[in-house]
CSV table of C-alpha atoms in Angstrom, one decimal:
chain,number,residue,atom,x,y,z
A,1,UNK,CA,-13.1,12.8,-2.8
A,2,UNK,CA,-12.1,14.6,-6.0
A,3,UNK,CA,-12.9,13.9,-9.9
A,4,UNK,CA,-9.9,15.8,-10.7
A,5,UNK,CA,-7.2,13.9,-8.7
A,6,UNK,CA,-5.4,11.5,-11.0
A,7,UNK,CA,-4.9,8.4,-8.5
A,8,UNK,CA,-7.7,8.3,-6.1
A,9,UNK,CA,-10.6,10.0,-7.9
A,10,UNK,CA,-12.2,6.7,-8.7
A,11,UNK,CA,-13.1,7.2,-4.7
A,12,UNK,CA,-16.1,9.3,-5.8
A,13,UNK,CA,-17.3,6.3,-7.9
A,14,UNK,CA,-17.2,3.5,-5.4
A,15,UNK,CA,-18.9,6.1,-3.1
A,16,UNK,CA,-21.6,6.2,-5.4
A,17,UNK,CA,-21.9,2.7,-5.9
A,18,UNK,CA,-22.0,1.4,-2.6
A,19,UNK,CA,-24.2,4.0,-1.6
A,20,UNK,CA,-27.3,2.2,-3.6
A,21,UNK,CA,-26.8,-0.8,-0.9
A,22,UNK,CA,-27.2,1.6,2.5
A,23,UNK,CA,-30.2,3.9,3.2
A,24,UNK,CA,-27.2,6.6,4.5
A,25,UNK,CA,-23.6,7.4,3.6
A,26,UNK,CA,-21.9,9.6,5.4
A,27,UNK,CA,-17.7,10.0,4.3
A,28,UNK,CA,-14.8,11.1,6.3
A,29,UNK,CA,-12.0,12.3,4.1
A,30,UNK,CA,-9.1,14.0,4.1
A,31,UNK,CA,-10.0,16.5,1.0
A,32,UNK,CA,-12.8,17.5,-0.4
A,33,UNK,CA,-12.4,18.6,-4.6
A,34,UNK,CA,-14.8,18.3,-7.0
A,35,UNK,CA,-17.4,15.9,-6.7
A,36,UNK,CA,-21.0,14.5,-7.6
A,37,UNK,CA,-22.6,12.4,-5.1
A,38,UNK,CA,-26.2,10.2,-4.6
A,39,UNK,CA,-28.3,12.3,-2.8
A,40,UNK,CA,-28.0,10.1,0.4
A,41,UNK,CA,-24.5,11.0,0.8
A,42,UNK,CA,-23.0,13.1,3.0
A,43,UNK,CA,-19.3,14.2,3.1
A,44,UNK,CA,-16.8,15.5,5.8
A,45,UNK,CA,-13.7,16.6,5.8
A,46,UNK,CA,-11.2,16.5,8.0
A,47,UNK,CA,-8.7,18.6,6.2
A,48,UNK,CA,-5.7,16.5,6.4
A,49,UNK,CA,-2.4,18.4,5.6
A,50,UNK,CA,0.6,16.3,4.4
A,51,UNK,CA,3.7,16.9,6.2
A,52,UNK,CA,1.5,17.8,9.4
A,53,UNK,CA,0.7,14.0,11.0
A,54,UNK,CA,0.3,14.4,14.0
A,55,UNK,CA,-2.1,17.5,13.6
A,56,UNK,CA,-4.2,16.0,10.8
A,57,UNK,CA,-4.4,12.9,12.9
A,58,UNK,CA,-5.9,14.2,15.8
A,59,UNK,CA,-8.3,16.3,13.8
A,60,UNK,CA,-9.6,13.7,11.7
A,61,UNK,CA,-9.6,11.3,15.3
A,62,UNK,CA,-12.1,14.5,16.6
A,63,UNK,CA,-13.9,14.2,13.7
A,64,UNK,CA,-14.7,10.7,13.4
A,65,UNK,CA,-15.2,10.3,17.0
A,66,UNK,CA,-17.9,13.1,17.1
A,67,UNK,CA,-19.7,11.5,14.4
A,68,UNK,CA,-19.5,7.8,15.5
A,69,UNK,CA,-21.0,9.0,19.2
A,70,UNK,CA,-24.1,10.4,17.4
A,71,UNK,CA,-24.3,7.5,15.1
A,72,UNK,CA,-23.8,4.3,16.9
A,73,UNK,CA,-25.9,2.0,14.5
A,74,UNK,CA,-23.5,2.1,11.8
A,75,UNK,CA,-21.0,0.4,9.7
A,76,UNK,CA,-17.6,1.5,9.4
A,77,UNK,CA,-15.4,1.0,6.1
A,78,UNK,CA,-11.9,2.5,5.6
A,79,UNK,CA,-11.1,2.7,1.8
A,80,UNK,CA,-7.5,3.2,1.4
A,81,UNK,CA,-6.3,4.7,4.7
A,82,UNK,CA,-5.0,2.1,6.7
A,83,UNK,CA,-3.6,4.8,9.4
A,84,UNK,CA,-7.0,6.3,10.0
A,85,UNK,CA,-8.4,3.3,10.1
A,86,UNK,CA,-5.8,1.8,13.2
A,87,UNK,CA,-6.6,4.8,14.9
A,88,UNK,CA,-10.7,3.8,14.9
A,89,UNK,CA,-9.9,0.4,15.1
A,90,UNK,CA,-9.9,-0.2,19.0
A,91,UNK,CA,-12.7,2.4,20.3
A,92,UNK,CA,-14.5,0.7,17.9
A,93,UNK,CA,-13.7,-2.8,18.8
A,94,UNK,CA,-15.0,-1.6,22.5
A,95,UNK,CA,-18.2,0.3,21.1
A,96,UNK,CA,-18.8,-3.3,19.1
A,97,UNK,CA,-19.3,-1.6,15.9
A,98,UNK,CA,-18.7,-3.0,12.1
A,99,UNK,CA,-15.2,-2.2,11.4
A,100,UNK,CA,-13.6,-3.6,8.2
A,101,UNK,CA,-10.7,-1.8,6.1
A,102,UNK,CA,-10.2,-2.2,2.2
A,103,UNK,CA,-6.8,-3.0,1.9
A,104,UNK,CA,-4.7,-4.1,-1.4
A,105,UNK,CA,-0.8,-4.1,-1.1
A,106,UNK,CA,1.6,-6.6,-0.5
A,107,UNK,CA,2.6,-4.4,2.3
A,108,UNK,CA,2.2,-5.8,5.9
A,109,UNK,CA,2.8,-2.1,8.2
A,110,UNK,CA,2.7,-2.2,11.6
A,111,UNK,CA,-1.1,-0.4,10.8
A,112,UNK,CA,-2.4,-3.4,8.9
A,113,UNK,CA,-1.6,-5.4,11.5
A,114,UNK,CA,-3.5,-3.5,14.2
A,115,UNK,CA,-6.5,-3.3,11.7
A,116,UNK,CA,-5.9,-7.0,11.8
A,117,UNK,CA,-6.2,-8.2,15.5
A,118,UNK,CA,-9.3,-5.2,15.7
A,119,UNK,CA,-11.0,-4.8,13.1
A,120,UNK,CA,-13.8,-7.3,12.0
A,121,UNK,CA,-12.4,-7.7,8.7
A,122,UNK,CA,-9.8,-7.1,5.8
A,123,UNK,CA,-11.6,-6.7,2.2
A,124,UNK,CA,-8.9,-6.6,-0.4
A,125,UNK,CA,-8.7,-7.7,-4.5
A,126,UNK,CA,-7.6,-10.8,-4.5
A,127,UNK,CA,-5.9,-13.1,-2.3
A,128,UNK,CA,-2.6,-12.4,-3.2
A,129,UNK,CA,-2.9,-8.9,-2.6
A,130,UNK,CA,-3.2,-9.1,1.2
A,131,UNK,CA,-0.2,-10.0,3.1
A,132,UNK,CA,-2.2,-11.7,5.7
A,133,UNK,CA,-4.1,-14.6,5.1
A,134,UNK,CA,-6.9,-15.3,7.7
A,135,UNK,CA,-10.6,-16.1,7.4
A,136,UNK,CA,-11.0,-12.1,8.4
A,137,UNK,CA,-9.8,-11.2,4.6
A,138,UNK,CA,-12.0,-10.8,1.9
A,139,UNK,CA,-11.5,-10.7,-1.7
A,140,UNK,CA,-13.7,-9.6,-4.0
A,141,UNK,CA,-12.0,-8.1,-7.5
A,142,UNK,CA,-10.9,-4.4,-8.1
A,143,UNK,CA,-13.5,-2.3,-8.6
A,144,UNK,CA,-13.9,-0.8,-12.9
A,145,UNK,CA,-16.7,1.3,-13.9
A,146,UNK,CA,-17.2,-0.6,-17.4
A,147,UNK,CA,-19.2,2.3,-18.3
A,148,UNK,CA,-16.1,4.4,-18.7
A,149,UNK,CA,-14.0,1.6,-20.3
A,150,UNK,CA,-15.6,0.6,-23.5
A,151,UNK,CA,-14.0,-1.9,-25.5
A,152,UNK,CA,-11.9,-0.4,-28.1
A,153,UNK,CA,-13.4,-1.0,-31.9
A,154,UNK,CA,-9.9,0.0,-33.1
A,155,UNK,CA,-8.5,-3.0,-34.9
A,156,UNK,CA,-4.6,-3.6,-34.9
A,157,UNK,CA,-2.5,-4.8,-37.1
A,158,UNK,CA,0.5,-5.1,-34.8
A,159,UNK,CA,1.9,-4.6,-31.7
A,160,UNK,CA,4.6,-1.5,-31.7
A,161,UNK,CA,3.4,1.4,-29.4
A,162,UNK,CA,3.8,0.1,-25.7
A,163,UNK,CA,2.1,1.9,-22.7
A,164,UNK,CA,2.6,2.2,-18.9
A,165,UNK,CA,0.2,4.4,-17.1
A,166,UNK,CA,0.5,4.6,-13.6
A,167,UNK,CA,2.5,6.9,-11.4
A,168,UNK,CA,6.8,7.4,-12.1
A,169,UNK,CA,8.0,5.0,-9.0
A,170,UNK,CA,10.9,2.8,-8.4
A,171,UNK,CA,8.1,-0.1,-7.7
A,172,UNK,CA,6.7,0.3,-11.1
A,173,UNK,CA,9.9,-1.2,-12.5
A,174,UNK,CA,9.8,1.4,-15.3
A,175,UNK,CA,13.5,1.1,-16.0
A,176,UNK,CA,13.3,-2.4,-16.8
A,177,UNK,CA,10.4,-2.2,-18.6
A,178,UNK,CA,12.8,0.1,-20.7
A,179,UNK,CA,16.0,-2.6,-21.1
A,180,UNK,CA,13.5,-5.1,-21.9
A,181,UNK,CA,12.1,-2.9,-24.7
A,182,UNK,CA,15.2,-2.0,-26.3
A,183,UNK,CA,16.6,-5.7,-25.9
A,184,UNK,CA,13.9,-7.1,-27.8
A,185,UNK,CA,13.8,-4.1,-30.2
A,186,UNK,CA,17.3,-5.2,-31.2
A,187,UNK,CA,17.3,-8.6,-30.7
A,188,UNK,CA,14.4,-9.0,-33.0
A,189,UNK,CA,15.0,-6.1,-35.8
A,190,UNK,CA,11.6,-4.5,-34.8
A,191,UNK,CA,9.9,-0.7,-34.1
A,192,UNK,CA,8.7,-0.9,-30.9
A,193,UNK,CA,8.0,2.4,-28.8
A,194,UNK,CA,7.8,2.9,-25.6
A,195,UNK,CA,5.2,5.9,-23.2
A,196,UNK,CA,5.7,6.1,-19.5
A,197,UNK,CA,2.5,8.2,-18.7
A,198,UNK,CA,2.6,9.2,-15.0
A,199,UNK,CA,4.2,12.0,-12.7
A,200,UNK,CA,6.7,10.7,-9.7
A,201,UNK,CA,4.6,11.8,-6.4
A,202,UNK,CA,7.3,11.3,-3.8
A,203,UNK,CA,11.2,12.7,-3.1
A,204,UNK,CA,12.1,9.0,-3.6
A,205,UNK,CA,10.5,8.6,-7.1
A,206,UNK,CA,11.5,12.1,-8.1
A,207,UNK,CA,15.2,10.8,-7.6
A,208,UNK,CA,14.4,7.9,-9.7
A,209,UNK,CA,12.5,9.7,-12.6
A,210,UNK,CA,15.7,12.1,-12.8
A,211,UNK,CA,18.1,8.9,-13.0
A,212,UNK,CA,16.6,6.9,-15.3
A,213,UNK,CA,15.5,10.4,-17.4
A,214,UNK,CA,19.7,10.5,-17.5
A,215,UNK,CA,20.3,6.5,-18.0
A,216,UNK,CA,18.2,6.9,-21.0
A,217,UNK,CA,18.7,10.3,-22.8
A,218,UNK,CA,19.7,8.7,-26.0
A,219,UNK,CA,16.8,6.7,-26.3
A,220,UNK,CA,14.5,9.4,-25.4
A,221,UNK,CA,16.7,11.8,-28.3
A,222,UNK,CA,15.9,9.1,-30.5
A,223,UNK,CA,12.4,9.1,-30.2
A,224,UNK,CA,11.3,5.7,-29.3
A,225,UNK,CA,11.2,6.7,-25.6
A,226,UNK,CA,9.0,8.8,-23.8
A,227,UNK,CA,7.8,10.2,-20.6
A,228,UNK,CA,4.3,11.8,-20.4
A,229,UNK,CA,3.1,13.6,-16.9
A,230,UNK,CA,0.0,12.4,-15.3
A,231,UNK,CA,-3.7,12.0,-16.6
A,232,UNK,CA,-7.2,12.2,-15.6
A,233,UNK,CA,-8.6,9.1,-14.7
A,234,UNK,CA,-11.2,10.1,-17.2
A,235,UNK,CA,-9.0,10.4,-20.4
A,236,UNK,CA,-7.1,6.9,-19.4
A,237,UNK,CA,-9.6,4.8,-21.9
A,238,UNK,CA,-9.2,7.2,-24.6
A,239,UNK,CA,-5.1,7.4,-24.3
A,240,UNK,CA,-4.8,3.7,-24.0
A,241,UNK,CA,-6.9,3.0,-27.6
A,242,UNK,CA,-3.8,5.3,-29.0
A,243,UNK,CA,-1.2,2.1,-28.1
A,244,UNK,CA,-1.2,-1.3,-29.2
A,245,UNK,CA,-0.1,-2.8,-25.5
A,246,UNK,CA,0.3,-2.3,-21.7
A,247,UNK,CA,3.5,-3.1,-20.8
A,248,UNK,CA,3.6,-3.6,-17.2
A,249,UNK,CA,6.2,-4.9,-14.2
A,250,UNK,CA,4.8,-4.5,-10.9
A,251,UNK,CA,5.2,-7.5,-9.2
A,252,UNK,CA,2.8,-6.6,-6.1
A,253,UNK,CA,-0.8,-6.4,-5.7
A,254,UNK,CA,-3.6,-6.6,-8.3
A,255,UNK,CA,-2.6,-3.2,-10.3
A,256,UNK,CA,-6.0,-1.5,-11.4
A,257,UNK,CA,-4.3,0.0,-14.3
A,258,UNK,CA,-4.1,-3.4,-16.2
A,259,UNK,CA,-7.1,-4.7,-15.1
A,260,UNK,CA,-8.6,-1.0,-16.7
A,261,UNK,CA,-6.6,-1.9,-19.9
A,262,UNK,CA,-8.0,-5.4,-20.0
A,263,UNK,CA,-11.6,-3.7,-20.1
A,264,UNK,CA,-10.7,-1.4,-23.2
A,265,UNK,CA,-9.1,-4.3,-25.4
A,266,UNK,CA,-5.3,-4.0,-25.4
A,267,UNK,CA,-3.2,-6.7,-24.6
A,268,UNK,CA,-1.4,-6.7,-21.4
A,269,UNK,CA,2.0,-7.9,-20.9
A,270,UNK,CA,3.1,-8.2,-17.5
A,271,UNK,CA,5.3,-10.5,-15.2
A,272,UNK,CA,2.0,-9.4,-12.2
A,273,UNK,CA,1.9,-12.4,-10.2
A,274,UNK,CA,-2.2,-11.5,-9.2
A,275,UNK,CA,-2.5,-11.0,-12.9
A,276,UNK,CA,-1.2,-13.7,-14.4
A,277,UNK,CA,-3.3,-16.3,-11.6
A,278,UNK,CA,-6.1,-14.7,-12.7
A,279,UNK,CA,-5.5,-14.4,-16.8
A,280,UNK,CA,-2.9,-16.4,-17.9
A,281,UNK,CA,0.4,-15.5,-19.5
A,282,UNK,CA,1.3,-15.0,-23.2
A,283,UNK,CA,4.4,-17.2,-22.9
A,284,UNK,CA,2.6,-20.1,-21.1
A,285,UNK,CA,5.6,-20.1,-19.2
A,286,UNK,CA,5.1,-21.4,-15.3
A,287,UNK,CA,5.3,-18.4,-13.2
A,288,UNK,CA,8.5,-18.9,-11.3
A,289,UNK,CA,10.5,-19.1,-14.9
A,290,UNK,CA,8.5,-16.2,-16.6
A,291,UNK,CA,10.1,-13.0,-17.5
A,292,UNK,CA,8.5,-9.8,-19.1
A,293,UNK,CA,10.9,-10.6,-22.0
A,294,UNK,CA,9.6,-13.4,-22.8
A,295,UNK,CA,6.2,-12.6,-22.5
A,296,UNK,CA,6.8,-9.6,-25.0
A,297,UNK,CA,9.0,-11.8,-27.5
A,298,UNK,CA,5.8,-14.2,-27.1
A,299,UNK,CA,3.3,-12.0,-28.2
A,300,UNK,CA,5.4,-10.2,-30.9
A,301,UNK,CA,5.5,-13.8,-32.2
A,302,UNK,CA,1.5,-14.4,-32.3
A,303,UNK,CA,-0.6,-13.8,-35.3
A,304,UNK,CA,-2.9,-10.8,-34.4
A,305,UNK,CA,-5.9,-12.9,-34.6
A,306,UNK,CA,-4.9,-15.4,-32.2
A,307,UNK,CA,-4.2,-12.1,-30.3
A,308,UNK,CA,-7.5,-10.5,-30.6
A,309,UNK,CA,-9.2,-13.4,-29.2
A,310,UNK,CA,-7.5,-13.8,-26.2
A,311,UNK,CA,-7.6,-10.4,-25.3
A,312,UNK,CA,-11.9,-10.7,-25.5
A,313,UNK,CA,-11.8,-13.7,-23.7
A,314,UNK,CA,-9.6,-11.8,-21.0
A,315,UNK,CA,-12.3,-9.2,-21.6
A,316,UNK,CA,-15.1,-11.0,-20.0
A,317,UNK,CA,-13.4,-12.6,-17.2
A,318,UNK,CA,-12.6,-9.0,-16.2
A,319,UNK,CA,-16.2,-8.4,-16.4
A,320,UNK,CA,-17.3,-11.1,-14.4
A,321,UNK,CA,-14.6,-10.9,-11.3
A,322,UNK,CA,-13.9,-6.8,-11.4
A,323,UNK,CA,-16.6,-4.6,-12.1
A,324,UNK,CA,-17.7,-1.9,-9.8
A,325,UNK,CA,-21.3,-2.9,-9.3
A,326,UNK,CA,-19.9,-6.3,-8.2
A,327,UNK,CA,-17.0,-4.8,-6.1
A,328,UNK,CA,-20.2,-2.7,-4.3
A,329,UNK,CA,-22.4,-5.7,-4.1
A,330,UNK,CA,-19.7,-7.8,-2.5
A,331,UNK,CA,-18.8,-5.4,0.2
A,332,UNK,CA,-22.3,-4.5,0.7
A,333,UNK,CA,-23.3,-8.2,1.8
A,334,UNK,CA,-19.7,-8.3,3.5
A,335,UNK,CA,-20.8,-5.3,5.8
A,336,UNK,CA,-23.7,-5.8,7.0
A,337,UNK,CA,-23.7,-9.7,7.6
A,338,UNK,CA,-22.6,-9.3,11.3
């Protein structure tokens, strides 16, 4: 629970929005930063310590269970935390209490599965965003506050400056994203740039940002490349009216960054299997023979207008399948229809 964390500060938000459907919140978390909640929310925190497991596990366990004995009449949703949630998700099975886990990677651990068999229910994004399909999974859209992603008034004239935000990882496909910009670049005699915006967050991706920072030195000395560390969640609109598209390669889950870019007004091009379902592709290409080279060469071949009014069009459906108030409003009559 933090404003100022640039993945998972949209937590505060959804906190916030479902709390309008429930006469009392109370959240268990891990960290506590800064925050603004409804004034029927309550927050504890467990003070989970990465690298420490095992401790942080059994003090959040001590936590939770304290407050579940005192409160029996309650519902209990995991947002995000899979692990914590398996560790609930059999006392209370036994104490027959609401148990459902929001859940949206392609993913299937060992905890998921647990959550699973226990748990009274999966809620997730979309259907391809679970790994497990069962009539126990629930999909109900990614959750956008459209109040904080207004769509952009700044016309374009063409597409040059490409964006990815999202965090530096191998998953991300960033180096591709590269090859595929620089191929077309050439190939086509055109200016394109391209702006990684996000930090790596793990050894893993710290190994990767240094190898493809190498791999790519001369485009970076040329100028056409760049990495940019993390952002706010709350400067993410603004920085993405600077660009013309999102470029984008993750080929798991619903990603929320495009879905955000969608809301603002700048075209997305993406080989995003959920995406695409739900959107459509620039190429109109069937998905098993679509590439995000040809979806970039497709759109650098459009006239902007044409352009323009897809992107409004993909504008409202984002509105009507992945705002926050519907997100809320779904899980709310998901919780308490036991």
């Amino acid at each position: 629970m933090d404003l100022e964390d640039p993945l998972l500060s949209h937590q505060v938000e959804a906190v916030n929005e479902l709390s309008k459907y429930f006469e009392k919140v109370t959240v268990i978390t891990g960290r506590v930063g800064l925050h603004e909640v409804s004034t029927n929310v309550q927050i504890l925190s467990s003070n989970w310590i990465v690298g420490q497991p095992i401790k942080s596990g059994i003090k959040f366990a001590k936590l939770a269970s304290k407050f579940i004995r005192r409160n029996r009449n309650c519902v209990v949703f995991s947002h995000m935390t899979e692990v914590q949630s398996a560790m609930l998700s059999i006392p209370l099975r036994i104490l027959r209490i609401p148990h459902f886990l929001w859940y949206a990677h392609t993913y299937k651990s060992i905890f998921l599965t647990i959550n699973h068999y226990f748990a009274n229910g999966i809620i997730t994004s979309t259907k391809g965003s679970c790994p497990i399909k069962s009539d126990k999974v629930f999909s109900v859209g990614q959750a956008i506050n459209i109040d904080n992603f207004g769509f952009s008034q700044k016309k374009k004239t063409n597409i040059n400056d490409l964006v990815h935000i999202g965090r530096f990882d191998q998953s991300k496909n960033i180096s591709e994203i590269i090859e595929v910009v620089k191929k077309i670049a050439t190939c086509k005699n055109v200016e394109l740039t391209f702006t990684q915006i996000g930090s790596p967050t793990t050894k893993a991706a710290h190994s990767y940002f240094a190898h493809t920072n190498q791999k790519f030195a001369q485009a970076i000395k040329e100028g056409w490349l760049k990495f940019q560390p993390s952002i706010r969640r709350s400067g993410v609109s603004k920085t993405l009216e600077n660009y013309d598209a999102f470029l984008h390669a993750y080929n798991g889950s619903l990603d929320k960054s495009i879905v955000e870019a969608t809301f603002v007004g700048i075209p997305v091009i993406t080989t995003n299997p959920e995406y695409l379902a739900i959107f459509g592709s620039w190429s109109k290409q069937s998905l098993d023979s679509l590439t995000l080279e040809n979806e970039l060469e497709a759109i650098l071949n459009m006239q902007m207008i044409d352009i323009t009014r897809e992107v409004e069009n993909r504008r409202i459906v984002a509105i009507q399948g992945h705002s926050l108030n519907n997100w809320a409003l779904q899980i709310s009559k998901i919780l308490v229809r036991d």
